[in-house]
C-alpha atoms as an extended CHARMM CRD file, in Angstrom:
* protein
*
        79  EXT
         1         1  MET       CA              0.0000000000        0.0000000000        0.0000000000  PROA      1               0.0000000000
         2         2  LYS       CA              1.4110000000        3.4060000000       -0.9200000000  PROA      2               0.0000000000
         3         3  ILE       CA              1.6220000000        6.2400000000        1.6010000000  PROA      3               0.0000000000
         4         4  LYS       CA             -1.0220000000        8.2220000000       -0.3060000000  PROA      4               0.0000000000
         5         5  GLU       CA             -3.5670000000        5.4250000000        0.2290000000  PROA      5               0.0000000000
         6         6  ILE       CA             -2.6690000000        5.1740000000        3.9120000000  PROA      6               0.0000000000
         7         7  LEU       CA             -3.0820000000        8.9280000000        4.4440000000  PROA      7               0.0000000000
         8         8  GLU       CA             -6.4510000000        8.8640000000        2.6690000000  PROA      8               0.0000000000
         9         9  LYS       CA             -7.5840000000        5.9830000000        4.8780000000  PROA      9               0.0000000000
        10        10  LEU       CA             -6.4050000000        7.7580000000        8.0300000000  PROA      10              0.0000000000
        11        11  ASP       CA             -8.1530000000       10.9850000000        6.9680000000  PROA      11              0.0000000000
        12        12  SER       CA            -11.4260000000        9.2370000000        6.1180000000  PROA      12              0.0000000000
        13        13  GLU       CA            -11.7590000000        7.1110000000        9.2660000000  PROA      13              0.0000000000
        14        14  ASN       CA            -12.4130000000        9.3340000000       12.2530000000  PROA      14              0.0000000000
        15        15  ASN       CA            -12.2570000000        6.3690000000       14.6480000000  PROA      15              0.0000000000
        16        16  TYR       CA             -8.4840000000        6.0860000000       14.3660000000  PROA      16              0.0000000000
        17        17  ILE       CA             -5.6880000000        8.4490000000       15.3620000000  PROA      17              0.0000000000
        18        18  GLY       CA             -2.9940000000        6.4120000000       13.6760000000  PROA      18              0.0000000000
        19        19  PHE       CA             -1.6710000000        3.1720000000       12.2460000000  PROA      19              0.0000000000
        20        20  GLN       CA              1.1330000000        0.7640000000       12.9710000000  PROA      20              0.0000000000
        21        21  LEU       CA              2.8040000000        0.1620000000        9.6190000000  PROA      21              0.0000000000
        22        22  SER       CA              5.1620000000       -2.4990000000        8.3760000000  PROA      22              0.0000000000
        23        23  LYS       CA              7.6710000000       -1.8620000000        5.5890000000  PROA      23              0.0000000000
        24        24  ARG       CA              9.5030000000       -4.7210000000        3.9110000000  PROA      24              0.0000000000
        25        25  ASN       CA             12.7820000000       -4.3000000000        2.0730000000  PROA      25              0.0000000000
        26        26  GLY       CA             13.8980000000       -7.7400000000        0.9420000000  PROA      26              0.0000000000
        27        27  LEU       CA             14.4340000000       -9.8040000000        4.0780000000  PROA      27              0.0000000000
        28        28  ILE       CA             14.3830000000       -6.7780000000        6.3720000000  PROA      28              0.0000000000
        29        29  ASN       CA             11.0620000000       -5.7890000000        7.9000000000  PROA      29              0.0000000000
        30        30  THR       CA             10.6950000000       -2.4870000000        9.7880000000  PROA      30              0.0000000000
        31        31  THR       CA              7.7790000000       -1.2280000000       11.8530000000  PROA      31              0.0000000000
        32        32  TRP       CA              6.6200000000        2.3780000000       12.0140000000  PROA      32              0.0000000000
        33        33  LEU       CA              3.9200000000        4.4000000000       13.7300000000  PROA      33              0.0000000000
        34        34  LEU       CA              1.9620000000        7.0790000000       11.8930000000  PROA      34              0.0000000000
        35        35  TYR       CA             -0.2610000000        9.4130000000       13.9130000000  PROA      35              0.0000000000
        36        36  LYS       CA             -2.4950000000       12.2660000000       12.8610000000  PROA      36              0.0000000000
        37        37  LYS       CA             -2.7860000000       15.0970000000       15.3580000000  PROA      37              0.0000000000
        38        38  ASP       CA             -4.5480000000       18.3320000000       14.4950000000  PROA      38              0.0000000000
        39        39  LEU       CA             -3.6310000000       18.9570000000       10.8330000000  PROA      39              0.0000000000
        40        40  ALA       CA             -0.2080000000       17.3050000000       10.9270000000  PROA      40              0.0000000000
        41        41  TYR       CA              1.1900000000       13.7900000000       10.7670000000  PROA      41              0.0000000000
        42        42  TYR       CA              3.8340000000       12.3270000000       13.0630000000  PROA      42              0.0000000000
        43        43  PHE       CA              6.0150000000        9.4370000000       11.8990000000  PROA      43              0.0000000000
        44        44  PHE       CA              8.0060000000        7.3250000000       14.3800000000  PROA      44              0.0000000000
        45        45  ASP       CA             10.1330000000        4.2110000000       14.3710000000  PROA      45              0.0000000000
        46        46  ILE       CA              8.4260000000        1.6140000000       16.5950000000  PROA      46              0.0000000000
        47        47  ASN       CA             11.3670000000        1.7840000000       19.0440000000  PROA      47              0.0000000000
        48        48  GLN       CA             11.2980000000        5.5640000000       19.4630000000  PROA      48              0.0000000000
        49        49  LYS       CA              9.7470000000        7.3700000000       22.3730000000  PROA      49              0.0000000000
        50        50  ILE       CA              6.5570000000        8.9280000000       21.0450000000  PROA      50              0.0000000000
        51        51  GLU       CA              6.8100000000       12.6790000000       21.4460000000  PROA      51              0.0000000000
        52        52  PHE       CA              4.7290000000       14.9820000000       19.2930000000  PROA      52              0.0000000000
        53        53  GLU       CA              7.5740000000       17.3750000000       18.5080000000  PROA      53              0.0000000000
        54        54  ASP       CA              8.4090000000       19.3070000000       15.3560000000  PROA      54              0.0000000000
        55        55  ASN       CA             11.2490000000       16.9900000000       14.3200000000  PROA      55              0.0000000000
        56        56  TYR       CA              8.7070000000       14.1550000000       13.8330000000  PROA      56              0.0000000000
        57        57  LYS       CA              6.0260000000       16.3910000000       12.3140000000  PROA      57              0.0000000000
        58        58  TYR       CA              5.1300000000       16.2050000000        8.6070000000  PROA      58              0.0000000000
        59        59  SER       CA              2.6030000000       17.8130000000        6.3180000000  PROA      59              0.0000000000
        60        60  THR       CA              0.7920000000       15.7030000000        3.7420000000  PROA      60              0.0000000000
        61        61  ILE       CA              3.0810000000       16.9710000000        0.9790000000  PROA      61              0.0000000000
        62        62  GLU       CA              6.2260000000       16.2480000000        3.0030000000  PROA      62              0.0000000000
        63        63  LEU       CA              5.1480000000       12.6540000000        3.6890000000  PROA      63              0.0000000000
        64        64  LEU       CA              4.1900000000       12.0830000000        0.0640000000  PROA      64              0.0000000000
        65        65  ASN       CA              7.5760000000       13.3990000000       -1.0970000000  PROA      65              0.0000000000
        66        66  GLU       CA              9.5980000000       11.4550000000        1.5010000000  PROA      66              0.0000000000
        67        67  LEU       CA              7.7810000000        8.1290000000        1.1980000000  PROA      67              0.0000000000
        68        68  GLU       CA              6.2840000000        8.0930000000       -2.3010000000  PROA      68              0.0000000000
        69        69  LYS       CA              8.2950000000        5.0480000000       -3.4390000000  PROA      69              0.0000000000
        70        70  ALA       CA              7.8580000000        3.0130000000       -0.2550000000  PROA      70              0.0000000000
        71        71  SER       CA              5.1960000000        0.3630000000        0.2310000000  PROA      71              0.0000000000
        72        72  PHE       CA              3.6480000000       -0.3380000000        3.6140000000  PROA      72              0.0000000000
        73        73  GLU       CA              1.1420000000       -2.6950000000        5.1990000000  PROA      73              0.0000000000
        74        74  ILE       CA             -1.2220000000       -1.5610000000        7.9330000000  PROA      74              0.0000000000
        75        75  GLU       CA             -0.6660000000       -3.9490000000       10.8460000000  PROA      75              0.0000000000
        76        76  LEU       CA             -2.8250000000       -2.2620000000       13.4870000000  PROA      76              0.0000000000
        77        77  SER       CA             -5.1960000000        0.6530000000       13.8140000000  PROA      77              0.0000000000
        78        78  ILE       CA             -4.5600000000        2.9430000000       16.7750000000  PROA      78              0.0000000000
        79        79  ASN       CA             -7.5760000000        4.5430000000       18.4130000000  PROA      79              0.0000000000
């Protein structure tokens, strides 16, 4: 699933504040957390402390530019 589809799903479903995402690159699998808070998105590695600070904050355009070629799977919905 592309990041654009994930953002659209997160925007359209008011029940969820975020998703746990999995990204596979060959044999390596990484897990990420994507939250929506106010009008911004926050993107964290699963092992990071979750702090809604500017260095983790992204606009829609920034996320699309940074992650346009990556494919993710939604593992869990966060509510």
